[in-house]
PDB file of C-alpha atoms in Angstrom:
ATOM      1  CA  MET A   1      -0.530  -5.360  25.804  1.00 95.00           C
ATOM      2  CA  LEU A   2      -2.382  -6.098  22.584  1.00 97.00           C
ATOM      3  CA  ASP A   3      -3.848  -9.588  22.441  1.00 97.00           C
ATOM      4  CA  VAL A   4      -5.451 -10.954  19.269  1.00 97.00           C
ATOM      5  CA  ARG A   5      -7.067 -14.343  19.912  1.00 97.00           C
ATOM      6  CA  GLU A   6      -8.507 -16.761  17.352  1.00 97.00           C
ATOM      7  CA  VAL A   7      -9.718 -13.911  15.163  1.00 97.00           C
ATOM      8  CA  GLY A   8     -11.669 -14.900  12.067  1.00 97.00           C
ATOM      9  CA  LYS A   9     -13.054 -12.822   9.210  1.00 97.00           C
ATOM     10  CA  ARG A  10     -14.779 -13.708   5.953  1.00 96.00           C
ATOM     11  CA  PHE A  11     -15.616 -11.534   2.972  1.00 95.00           C
ATOM     12  CA  GLY A  12     -18.302 -13.555   1.238  1.00 94.00           C
ATOM     13  CA  ASP A  13     -16.742 -16.871   0.299  1.00 93.00           C
ATOM     14  CA  VAL A  14     -13.212 -15.612   0.975  1.00 94.00           C
ATOM     15  CA  VAL A  15     -11.643 -16.480   4.329  1.00 95.00           C
ATOM     16  CA  ALA A  16      -9.445 -13.476   5.098  1.00 96.00           C
ATOM     17  CA  LEU A  17      -8.520 -14.406   8.684  1.00 97.00           C
ATOM     18  CA  ASP A  18      -8.602 -17.944  10.000  1.00 96.00           C
ATOM     19  CA  GLY A  19      -7.927 -18.105  13.740  1.00 96.00           C
ATOM     20  CA  VAL A  20      -5.200 -15.449  13.890  1.00 97.00           C
ATOM     21  CA  ASN A  21      -3.318 -15.222  17.203  1.00 97.00           C
ATOM     22  CA  LEU A  22      -0.694 -12.636  18.110  1.00 97.00           C
ATOM     23  CA  THR A  23       0.401 -10.502  21.044  1.00 97.00           C
ATOM     24  CA  VAL A  24       2.363  -7.268  21.290  1.00 97.00           C
ATOM     25  CA  GLY A  25       3.712  -6.518  24.743  1.00 95.00           C
ATOM     26  CA  ASP A  26       4.495  -3.161  26.310  1.00 93.00           C
ATOM     27  CA  GLY A  27       7.643  -1.727  24.743  1.00 93.00           C
ATOM     28  CA  GLN A  28       7.737  -4.471  22.118  1.00 95.00           C
ATOM     29  CA  ILE A  29       8.076  -4.022  18.365  1.00 96.00           C
ATOM     30  CA  VAL A  30       6.637  -6.897  16.342  1.00 97.00           C
ATOM     31  CA  GLY A  31       7.161  -7.233  12.599  1.00 96.00           C
ATOM     32  CA  PHE A  32       4.027  -8.507  10.858  1.00 96.00           C
ATOM     33  CA  LEU A  33       5.005 -10.366   7.681  1.00 96.00           C
ATOM     34  CA  GLY A  34       3.248 -12.125   4.864  1.00 94.00           C
ATOM     35  CA  PRO A  35       2.682 -12.049   1.097  1.00 94.00           C
ATOM     36  CA  ASN A  36       0.103  -9.718  -0.415  1.00 92.00           C
ATOM     37  CA  GLY A  37      -3.384 -10.825   0.602  1.00 92.00           C
ATOM     38  CA  ALA A  38      -2.171 -12.858   3.592  1.00 94.00           C
ATOM     39  CA  GLY A  39      -4.325 -10.957   6.098  1.00 95.00           C
ATOM     40  CA  LYS A  40      -1.960  -8.366   7.567  1.00 96.00           C
ATOM     41  CA  SER A  41      -3.965  -5.244   6.697  1.00 95.00           C
ATOM     42  CA  THR A  42      -7.229  -6.988   7.591  1.00 97.00           C
ATOM     43  CA  THR A  43      -5.862  -7.835  11.046  1.00 97.00           C
ATOM     44  CA  MET A  44      -4.692  -4.267  11.590  1.00 97.00           C
ATOM     45  CA  ARG A  45      -8.038  -2.845  10.478  1.00 96.00           C
ATOM     46  CA  ALA A  46      -9.773  -5.212  12.880  1.00 97.00           C
ATOM     47  CA  VAL A  47      -7.632  -3.953  15.768  1.00 97.00           C
ATOM     48  CA  MET A  48      -8.561  -0.385  14.834  1.00 96.00           C
ATOM     49  CA  GLY A  49     -12.267  -1.250  14.606  1.00 95.00           C
ATOM     50  CA  LEU A  50     -12.457  -0.451  10.893  1.00 95.00           C
ATOM     51  CA  ILE A  51     -13.927  -3.874  10.183  1.00 95.00           C
ATOM     52  CA  ALA A  52     -16.001  -6.175  12.383  1.00 96.00           C
ATOM     53  CA  ILE A  53     -14.566  -9.609  13.101  1.00 97.00           C
ATOM     54  CA  ASP A  54     -16.650 -12.785  12.779  1.00 97.00           C
ATOM     55  CA  ALA A  55     -14.910 -14.755  15.516  1.00 97.00           C
ATOM     56  CA  GLY A  56     -12.364 -14.398  18.295  1.00 97.00           C
ATOM     57  CA  GLN A  57     -11.518 -11.391  20.413  1.00 97.00           C
ATOM     58  CA  ILE A  58      -9.134  -8.429  20.492  1.00 97.00           C
ATOM     59  CA  THR A  59      -8.144  -6.970  23.868  1.00 97.00           C
ATOM     60  CA  TRP A  60      -5.863  -4.260  25.198  1.00 97.00           C
ATOM     61  CA  ASP A  61      -4.442  -4.828  28.672  1.00 95.00           C
ATOM     62  CA  GLY A  62      -6.995  -7.597  29.135  1.00 94.00           C
ATOM     63  CA  GLU A  63     -10.025  -5.446  28.345  1.00 94.00           C
ATOM     64  CA  PRO A  64     -12.139  -5.279  25.156  1.00 93.00           C
ATOM     65  CA  VAL A  65     -10.958  -2.640  22.689  1.00 94.00           C
ATOM     66  CA  THR A  66     -13.609   0.088  22.706  1.00 93.00           C
ATOM     67  CA  ALA A  67     -13.740   3.367  20.796  1.00 91.00           C
ATOM     68  CA  THR A  68     -12.396   5.134  23.880  1.00 92.00           C
ATOM     69  CA  VAL A  69      -9.447   2.734  24.100  1.00 94.00           C
ATOM     70  CA  ARG A  70      -8.682   3.212  20.405  1.00 93.00           C
ATOM     71  CA  ARG A  71      -8.132   6.926  20.986  1.00 93.00           C
ATOM     72  CA  ARG A  72      -4.923   5.794  22.689  1.00 94.00           C
ATOM     73  CA  PHE A  73      -3.826   3.963  19.539  1.00 96.00           C
ATOM     74  CA  GLY A  74      -1.939   5.407  16.581  1.00 96.00           C
ATOM     75  CA  TYR A  75      -2.676   4.059  13.098  1.00 96.00           C
ATOM     76  CA  MET A  76      -0.832   4.498   9.824  1.00 95.00           C
ATOM     77  CA  PRO A  77      -2.674   2.777   6.951  1.00 93.00           C
ATOM     78  CA  ALA A  78      -0.899   1.514   3.842  1.00 88.00           C
ATOM     79  CA  GLU A  79      -3.088   3.726   1.671  1.00 86.00           C
ATOM     80  CA  ARG A  80      -3.175   7.495   2.148  1.00 79.00           C
ATOM     81  CA  GLY A  81      -5.581   8.448   4.929  1.00 82.00           C
ATOM     82  CA  MET A  82      -5.306  12.254   4.835  1.00 92.00           C
ATOM     83  CA  TYR A  83      -7.313  15.199   3.535  1.00 93.00           C
ATOM     84  CA  PRO A  84      -5.449  16.300   0.380  1.00 93.00           C
ATOM     85  CA  LYS A  85      -6.470  19.982   0.453  1.00 95.00           C
ATOM     86  CA  MET A  86      -5.741  20.487   4.158  1.00 96.00           C
ATOM     87  CA  THR A  87      -2.343  21.875   5.153  1.00 97.00           C
ATOM     88  CA  VAL A  88       0.170  19.719   6.966  1.00 97.00           C
ATOM     89  CA  ARG A  89      -0.172  21.719  10.190  1.00 97.00           C
ATOM     90  CA  ASP A  90      -3.987  21.720  10.135  1.00 97.00           C
ATOM     91  CA  GLN A  91      -3.972  18.007   9.375  1.00 96.00           C
ATOM     92  CA  LEU A  92      -1.895  17.192  12.449  1.00 97.00           C
ATOM     93  CA  VAL A  93      -3.853  19.524  14.713  1.00 97.00           C
ATOM     94  CA  TYR A  94      -7.120  18.010  13.485  1.00 97.00           C
ATOM     95  CA  PHE A  95      -6.085  14.425  14.225  1.00 96.00           C
ATOM     96  CA  ALA A  96      -4.587  15.431  17.579  1.00 96.00           C
ATOM     97  CA  ARG A  97      -7.908  17.025  18.531  1.00 96.00           C
ATOM     98  CA  LEU A  98      -9.751  13.855  17.486  1.00 93.00           C
ATOM     99  CA  ALA A  99      -7.526  11.964  19.906  1.00 93.00           C
ATOM    100  CA  GLY A 100      -8.592  14.254  22.730  1.00 93.00           C
ATOM    101  CA  LEU A 101      -5.845  16.900  22.930  1.00 96.00           C
ATOM    102  CA  SER A 102      -6.770  20.503  23.756  1.00 97.00           C
ATOM    103  CA  PRO A 103      -6.302  23.124  21.007  1.00 97.00           C
ATOM    104  CA  ALA A 104      -3.084  24.406  22.582  1.00 97.00           C
ATOM    105  CA  ASP A 105      -1.651  20.909  23.186  1.00 97.00           C
ATOM    106  CA  ALA A 106      -2.634  19.829  19.674  1.00 97.00           C
ATOM    107  CA  ASP A 107      -0.764  22.765  18.143  1.00 97.00           C
ATOM    108  CA  THR A 108       2.311  22.108  20.287  1.00 97.00           C
ATOM    109  CA  ALA A 109       2.273  18.404  19.384  1.00 97.00           C
ATOM    110  CA  ALA A 110       1.838  19.208  15.677  1.00 97.00           C
ATOM    111  CA  VAL A 111       4.934  21.414  15.668  1.00 97.00           C
ATOM    112  CA  LYS A 112       6.928  18.823  17.605  1.00 97.00           C
ATOM    113  CA  TRP A 113       6.156  16.014  15.174  1.00 97.00           C
ATOM    114  CA  MET A 114       6.545  18.127  12.047  1.00 97.00           C
ATOM    115  CA  LYS A 115      10.072  18.835  13.252  1.00 97.00           C
ATOM    116  CA  ARG A 116      10.669  15.221  14.218  1.00 95.00           C
ATOM    117  CA  VAL A 117       9.741  13.831  10.784  1.00 94.00           C
ATOM    118  CA  ASP A 118      11.386  16.760   9.002  1.00 94.00           C
ATOM    119  CA  VAL A 119       8.373  18.393   7.322  1.00 96.00           C
ATOM    120  CA  ILE A 120       8.289  21.608   9.382  1.00 97.00           C
ATOM    121  CA  GLY A 121       9.280  23.532   6.262  1.00 96.00           C
ATOM    122  CA  ARG A 122       6.084  22.330   4.562  1.00 96.00           C
ATOM    123  CA  ALA A 123       3.742  23.135   7.462  1.00 97.00           C
ATOM    124  CA  ASP A 124       1.534  25.486   5.430  1.00 97.00           C
ATOM    125  CA  ASP A 125       1.519  23.397   2.244  1.00 97.00           C
ATOM    126  CA  GLU A 126      -1.467  21.321   1.246  1.00 97.00           C
ATOM    127  CA  VAL A 127      -0.850  17.595   1.598  1.00 95.00           C
ATOM    128  CA  GLN A 128      -1.599  17.038  -2.097  1.00 95.00           C
ATOM    129  CA  ALA A 129       1.393  19.246  -2.966  1.00 96.00           C
ATOM    130  CA  LEU A 130       3.835  16.962  -1.134  1.00 95.00           C
ATOM    131  CA  SER A 131       5.894  14.180  -2.632  1.00 94.00           C
ATOM    132  CA  SER A 132       4.922  10.608  -1.854  1.00 91.00           C
ATOM    133  CA  GLY A 133       7.772  10.332   0.643  1.00 92.00           C
ATOM    134  CA  ASN A 134       6.789  13.510   2.491  1.00 94.00           C
ATOM    135  CA  GLN A 135       3.168  12.379   2.605  1.00 94.00           C
ATOM    136  CA  GLN A 136       4.408   9.200   4.237  1.00 93.00           C
ATOM    137  CA  ARG A 137       6.272  11.259   6.828  1.00 94.00           C
ATOM    138  CA  VAL A 138       3.118  13.246   7.578  1.00 95.00           C
ATOM    139  CA  GLN A 139       1.140  10.020   7.993  1.00 95.00           C
ATOM    140  CA  LEU A 140       3.667   8.830  10.563  1.00 95.00           C
ATOM    141  CA  ALA A 141       3.403  12.153  12.411  1.00 96.00           C
ATOM    142  CA  ILE A 142      -0.397  11.779  12.475  1.00 96.00           C
ATOM    143  CA  ALA A 143      -0.040   8.320  14.040  1.00 96.00           C
ATOM    144  CA  LEU A 144       2.299   9.698  16.713  1.00 96.00           C
ATOM    145  CA  VAL A 145       0.942  13.184  17.390  1.00 96.00           C
ATOM    146  CA  HIS A 146      -1.053  12.124  20.478  1.00 96.00           C
ATOM    147  CA  GLU A 147       1.739   9.948  21.969  1.00 95.00           C
ATOM    148  CA  PRO A 148      -0.172   6.641  21.591  1.00 96.00           C
ATOM    149  CA  GLU A 149       0.252   3.552  23.731  1.00 96.00           C
ATOM    150  CA  LEU A 150      -0.022   1.276  20.678  1.00 97.00           C
ATOM    151  CA  LEU A 151       1.219   1.991  17.157  1.00 97.00           C
ATOM    152  CA  ILE A 152      -0.236   0.102  14.203  1.00 97.00           C
ATOM    153  CA  LEU A 153       1.853   0.808  11.104  1.00 96.00           C
ATOM    154  CA  ASP A 154       0.983  -0.730   7.728  1.00 95.00           C
ATOM    155  CA  GLU A 155       4.000  -0.551   5.384  1.00 93.00           C
ATOM    156  CA  PRO A 156       5.532   2.524   7.086  1.00 92.00           C
ATOM    157  CA  PHE A 157       8.768   2.386   5.054  1.00 91.00           C
ATOM    158  CA  SER A 158       7.021   2.479   1.688  1.00 88.00           C
ATOM    159  CA  GLY A 159       8.132   5.385  -0.514  1.00 84.00           C
ATOM    160  CA  LEU A 160      10.787   6.672   1.882  1.00 89.00           C
ATOM    161  CA  ASP A 161      14.291   7.665   0.795  1.00 90.00           C
ATOM    162  CA  PRO A 162      17.305   6.237   2.709  1.00 91.00           C
ATOM    163  CA  VAL A 163      17.549   9.268   5.013  1.00 91.00           C
ATOM    164  CA  ALA A 164      13.853   9.034   5.920  1.00 90.00           C
ATOM    165  CA  VAL A 165      14.179   5.275   6.440  1.00 92.00           C
ATOM    166  CA  GLU A 166      16.936   5.822   8.994  1.00 93.00           C
ATOM    167  CA  ASN A 167      14.839   8.475  10.722  1.00 92.00           C
ATOM    168  CA  MET A 168      11.876   6.094  10.807  1.00 92.00           C
ATOM    169  CA  LYS A 169      14.034   3.370  12.357  1.00 92.00           C
ATOM    170  CA  THR A 170      15.250   5.808  15.004  1.00 94.00           C
ATOM    171  CA  ILE A 171      11.697   6.899  15.812  1.00 93.00           C
ATOM    172  CA  LEU A 172      10.572   3.289  16.211  1.00 92.00           C
ATOM    173  CA  THR A 173      13.491   2.621  18.546  1.00 92.00           C
ATOM    174  CA  GLU A 174      12.527   5.688  20.584  1.00 93.00           C
ATOM    175  CA  GLN A 175       8.972   4.388  20.841  1.00 92.00           C
ATOM    176  CA  LEU A 176      10.322   1.073  22.111  1.00 91.00           C
ATOM    177  CA  VAL A 177      12.312   2.839  24.841  1.00 92.00           C
ATOM    178  CA  ALA A 178       9.231   4.884  25.785  1.00 93.00           C
ATOM    179  CA  GLY A 179       7.258   1.674  26.357  1.00 94.00           C
ATOM    180  CA  THR A 180       5.011   1.983  23.308  1.00 96.00           C
ATOM    181  CA  SER A 181       3.773  -1.250  21.721  1.00 96.00           C
ATOM    182  CA  VAL A 182       4.361  -1.371  17.972  1.00 97.00           C
ATOM    183  CA  LEU A 183       2.936  -3.712  15.339  1.00 97.00           C
ATOM    184  CA  PHE A 184       4.142  -2.972  11.829  1.00 95.00           C
ATOM    185  CA  SER A 185       4.074  -4.705   8.483  1.00 94.00           C
ATOM    186  CA  SER A 186       6.703  -4.461   5.778  1.00 91.00           C
ATOM    187  CA  HIS A 187       7.905  -6.284   2.684  1.00 90.00           C
ATOM    188  CA  GLN A 188      11.409  -4.928   3.345  1.00 89.00           C
ATOM    189  CA  LEU A 189      12.601  -7.773   5.520  1.00 90.00           C
ATOM    190  CA  ASP A 190      16.079  -6.371   6.087  1.00 85.00           C
ATOM    191  CA  LEU A 191      14.458  -3.377   7.784  1.00 88.00           C
ATOM    192  CA  VAL A 192      12.276  -5.678   9.868  1.00 91.00           C
ATOM    193  CA  SER A 193      15.403  -7.431  11.128  1.00 89.00           C
ATOM    194  CA  ASP A 194      16.961  -4.071  11.986  1.00 89.00           C
ATOM    195  CA  VAL A 195      14.145  -2.750  14.168  1.00 91.00           C
ATOM    196  CA  SER A 196      12.274  -5.737  15.599  1.00 92.00           C
ATOM    197  CA  ARG A 197      13.352  -8.772  17.563  1.00 92.00           C
ATOM    198  CA  ASP A 198      10.047 -10.592  17.138  1.00 96.00           C
ATOM    199  CA  VAL A 199       7.984 -11.372  14.039  1.00 96.00           C
ATOM    200  CA  VAL A 200       4.653 -12.938  13.150  1.00 97.00           C
ATOM    201  CA  ILE A 201       4.361 -14.506   9.689  1.00 96.00           C
ATOM    202  CA  VAL A 202       0.921 -15.031   8.165  1.00 96.00           C
ATOM    203  CA  ASP A 203      -0.132 -16.772   4.985  1.00 95.00           C
ATOM    204  CA  ALA A 204      -3.649 -17.258   3.614  1.00 94.00           C
ATOM    205  CA  GLY A 205      -5.148 -15.771   6.783  1.00 95.00           C
ATOM    206  CA  ARG A 206      -3.286 -18.039   9.208  1.00 96.00           C
ATOM    207  CA  VAL A 207      -0.240 -17.543  11.408  1.00 96.00           C
ATOM    208  CA  VAL A 208       2.370 -19.970  10.081  1.00 95.00           C
ATOM    209  CA  MET A 209       5.321 -18.902  12.228  1.00 94.00           C
ATOM    210  CA  GLN A 210       6.117 -16.462  15.016  1.00 95.00           C
ATOM    211  CA  GLY A 211       8.789 -15.759  17.578  1.00 95.00           C
ATOM    212  CA  ASP A 212      12.215 -14.263  18.131  1.00 95.00           C
ATOM    213  CA  VAL A 213      14.001 -13.722  14.785  1.00 94.00           C
ATOM    214  CA  ARG A 214      17.227 -15.264  16.043  1.00 93.00           C
ATOM    215  CA  ASP A 215      15.401 -18.320  17.369  1.00 94.00           C
ATOM    216  CA  LEU A 216      13.492 -18.757  14.108  1.00 93.00           C
ATOM    217  CA  ARG A 217      16.735 -18.585  12.153  1.00 92.00           C
ATOM    218  CA  GLU A 218      18.435 -21.088  14.443  1.00 92.00           C
ATOM    219  CA  ARG A 219      15.459 -23.487  14.227  1.00 91.00           C
ATOM    220  CA  ALA A 220      15.593 -23.533  10.429  1.00 90.00           C
ATOM    221  CA  ARG A 221      16.323 -26.956   8.949  1.00 90.00           C
ATOM    222  CA  PHE A 222      19.119 -25.657   6.746  1.00 91.00           C
ATOM    223  CA  ARG A 223      22.270 -23.531   6.787  1.00 92.00           C
ATOM    224  CA  TYR A 224      24.252 -21.617   4.193  1.00 93.00           C
ATOM    225  CA  ALA A 225      27.976 -22.065   3.713  1.00 93.00           C
ATOM    226  CA  THR A 226      30.269 -19.938   1.572  1.00 94.00           C
ATOM    227  CA  ILE A 227      33.683 -21.312   0.722  1.00 94.00           C
ATOM    228  CA  GLY A 228      36.431 -19.341  -1.029  1.00 95.00           C
ATOM    229  CA  PHE A 229      39.554 -20.888  -2.527  1.00 94.00           C
ATOM    230  CA  ALA A 230      42.960 -19.350  -3.187  1.00 94.00           C
ATOM    231  CA  GLU A 231      42.693 -20.377  -6.832  1.00 92.00           C
ATOM    232  CA  GLU A 232      39.912 -21.351  -9.226  1.00 88.00           C
ATOM    233  CA  THR A 233      38.825 -24.833  -8.227  1.00 85.00           C
ATOM    234  CA  ASP A 234      36.384 -27.201  -9.887  1.00 82.00           C
ATOM    235  CA  TRP A 235      34.944 -28.679  -6.697  1.00 85.00           C
ATOM    236  CA  THR A 236      31.643 -30.425  -6.093  1.00 81.00           C
ATOM    237  CA  PRO A 237      30.747 -31.428  -2.515  1.00 85.00           C
ATOM    238  CA  THR A 238      30.608 -35.164  -1.979  1.00 77.00           C
ATOM    239  CA  ARG A 239      28.250 -35.145   1.007  1.00 77.00           C
ATOM    240  CA  VAL A 240      24.644 -36.167   0.264  1.00 76.00           C
ATOM    241  CA  GLY A 241      22.083 -33.406   0.800  1.00 81.00           C
ATOM    242  CA  VAL A 242      24.399 -30.524  -0.007  1.00 88.00           C
ATOM    243  CA  GLU A 243      22.924 -28.175  -2.625  1.00 90.00           C
ATOM    244  CA  VAL A 244      24.994 -25.793  -4.721  1.00 90.00           C
ATOM    245  CA  VAL A 245      23.275 -22.396  -4.575  1.00 90.00           C
ATOM    246  CA  GLU A 246      25.782 -20.322  -6.501  1.00 90.00           C
ATOM    247  CA  HIS A 247      29.174 -20.658  -8.133  1.00 89.00           C
ATOM    248  CA  LEU A 248      31.388 -17.710  -7.210  1.00 89.00           C
ATOM    249  CA  THR A 249      34.721 -16.483  -8.493  1.00 87.00           C
ATOM    250  CA  ARG A 250      37.112 -18.898  -6.787  1.00 91.00           C
ATOM    251  CA  GLY A 251      34.358 -20.132  -4.541  1.00 92.00           C
ATOM    252  CA  ILE A 252      30.944 -21.637  -4.008  1.00 93.00           C
ATOM    253  CA  ARG A 253      27.813 -21.020  -1.908  1.00 92.00           C
ATOM    254  CA  LEU A 254      26.022 -24.069  -0.525  1.00 93.00           C
ATOM    255  CA  LYS A 255      22.752 -24.914   1.197  1.00 92.00           C
ATOM    256  CA  VAL A 256      23.113 -27.750   3.679  1.00 91.00           C
ATOM    257  CA  GLY A 257      21.035 -29.496   6.310  1.00 90.00           C
ATOM    258  CA  ALA A 258      21.194 -28.104   9.844  1.00 88.00           C
ATOM    259  CA  ASP A 259      22.769 -31.389  10.967  1.00 87.00           C
ATOM    260  CA  THR A 260      25.777 -30.838   8.691  1.00 86.00           C
ATOM    261  CA  GLY A 261      28.864 -29.753  10.614  1.00 86.00           C
ATOM    262  CA  PRO A 262      31.100 -26.996   9.241  1.00 90.00           C
ATOM    263  CA  ALA A 263      34.200 -29.117   9.870  1.00 90.00           C
ATOM    264  CA  GLU A 264      32.913 -31.765   7.439  1.00 86.00           C
ATOM    265  CA  LEU A 265      32.542 -29.198   4.671  1.00 88.00           C
ATOM    266  CA  LEU A 266      35.948 -27.710   5.372  1.00 89.00           C
ATOM    267  CA  ASP A 267      37.616 -31.104   5.227  1.00 89.00           C
ATOM    268  CA  ASP A 268      35.875 -31.925   1.961  1.00 88.00           C
ATOM    269  CA  ALA A 269      36.742 -28.566   0.412  1.00 90.00           C
ATOM    270  CA  GLY A 270      40.299 -28.674   1.690  1.00 90.00           C
ATOM    271  CA  ARG A 271      40.976 -31.775  -0.376  1.00 88.00           C
ATOM    272  CA  ALA A 272      40.153 -29.780  -3.500  1.00 88.00           C
ATOM    273  CA  GLY A 273      42.255 -26.678  -2.821  1.00 92.00           C
ATOM    274  CA  ARG A 274      43.457 -24.178  -0.264  1.00 93.00           C
ATOM    275  CA  VAL A 275      40.474 -22.592   1.534  1.00 94.00           C
ATOM    276  CA  VAL A 276      40.966 -18.874   2.254  1.00 95.00           C
ATOM    277  CA  GLU A 277      37.397 -17.916   3.164  1.00 94.00           C
ATOM    278  CA  PHE A 278      34.658 -19.762   5.006  1.00 94.00           C
ATOM    279  CA  SER A 279      31.311 -18.783   6.491  1.00 93.00           C
ATOM    280  CA  PHE A 280      28.578 -20.976   7.930  1.00 93.00           C
ATOM    281  CA  ALA A 281      25.328 -19.430   9.150  1.00 92.00           C
ATOM    282  CA  PRO A 282      21.589 -19.998   9.503  1.00 93.00           C
ATOM    283  CA  PRO A 283      19.302 -18.443   6.866  1.00 92.00           C
ATOM    284  CA  ASP A 284      18.444 -14.761   7.147  1.00 91.00           C
ATOM    285  CA  LEU A 285      14.904 -13.562   7.821  1.00 93.00           C
ATOM    286  CA  SER A 286      13.930 -13.357   4.154  1.00 91.00           C
ATOM    287  CA  GLU A 287      14.905 -17.000   3.643  1.00 89.00           C
ATOM    288  CA  VAL A 288      13.044 -18.069   6.795  1.00 91.00           C
ATOM    289  CA  PHE A 289      10.030 -16.152   5.499  1.00 92.00           C
ATOM    290  CA  LEU A 290      10.081 -17.872   2.097  1.00 91.00           C
ATOM    291  CA  ALA A 291      10.424 -21.278   3.744  1.00 87.00           C
ATOM    292  CA  ALA A 292       7.473 -20.512   6.052  1.00 90.00           C
ATOM    293  CA  ILE A 293       5.136 -19.635   3.188  1.00 89.00           C
ATOM    294  CA  GLY A 294       6.241 -22.512   0.998  1.00 81.00           C
ATOM    295  CA  GLY A 295       8.794 -20.646  -1.055  1.00 61.00           C
ATOM    296  CA  ALA A 296       6.318 -18.309  -2.724  1.00 42.00           C
ATOM    297  CA  SER A 297       8.083 -15.268  -4.067  1.00 39.00           C
ATOM    298  CA  ALA A 298       5.497 -13.544  -6.257  1.00 35.00           C
ATOM    299  CA  PRO A 299       2.845 -11.163  -4.869  1.00 36.00           C
ATOM    300  CA  ARG A 300      -0.582 -12.688  -4.589  1.00 37.00           C
ATOM    301  CA  GLU A 301      -4.005 -11.336  -5.383  1.00 34.00           C
ATOM    302  CA  ALA A 302      -5.493  -9.581  -2.381  1.00 35.00           C
ATOM    303  CA  THR A 303      -7.968 -11.775  -0.513  1.00 35.00           C
ATOM    304  CA  ALA A 304      -9.762  -8.945   1.247  1.00 38.00           C
ATOM    305  CA  PRO A 305     -10.367  -5.236   0.828  1.00 37.00           C
TER     306      PRO A 305
END
């Protein structure tokens, strides 16, 4: 289990991490969310020992994370971390050897993962000759080539086409079944919901929310209701605290307090016309995320390298 406790990091006058706490259990996939510059990449680099922390501790299975322990980790940085003039095969073999595999095992693992991420046909091509999406596939193979106990993936879905995205999701699910711990960041929140049950949301270097996605959605202070009428109807809800989000063709989408009952809305709407469609649900993950960070929607300036 990965345990990050009260981790702090400053870059000059900039506080990049301010008491960050998170855990990733065995066989658990945790989505790590936050706006640009929130501290996600800095936290991941700290786990991998690429930067020194100023406060707190990072442990794996209750022990300090040493260089030897990190050989059992797999890391996929957001920026390209490969040798551009090295072939795909040589790249994978090289990183497998760094992780401690024998020459024969490294070659076998390289072939396995080139097939698994569908780049076996480019095995003898230099990395710089690959498309951005294929380079991303190779980076994932590098992170997995030594069968790590912990996977740290920074924006793994970036640049992937829909087929590769589905393959990535399948691979992450396989890692979950195998007992691998996975911490990954992504701005594609629909994908986060698809592959992880638990999330950690950070903003300005602090954890602002974490837990089971379904629980976080249910704990939200608001709900969304969509009401469809048989005919065009000029209806405005009479209940206080109901916000019109969108006018639809023969319908309306509303944002209401969590204490509002669906029956109340239906009764109100029914007096205006015949209701033929109705849905009432907690916010999705993207809406929970925006609420957690104060509704910010624009990328921010990075707070740390």
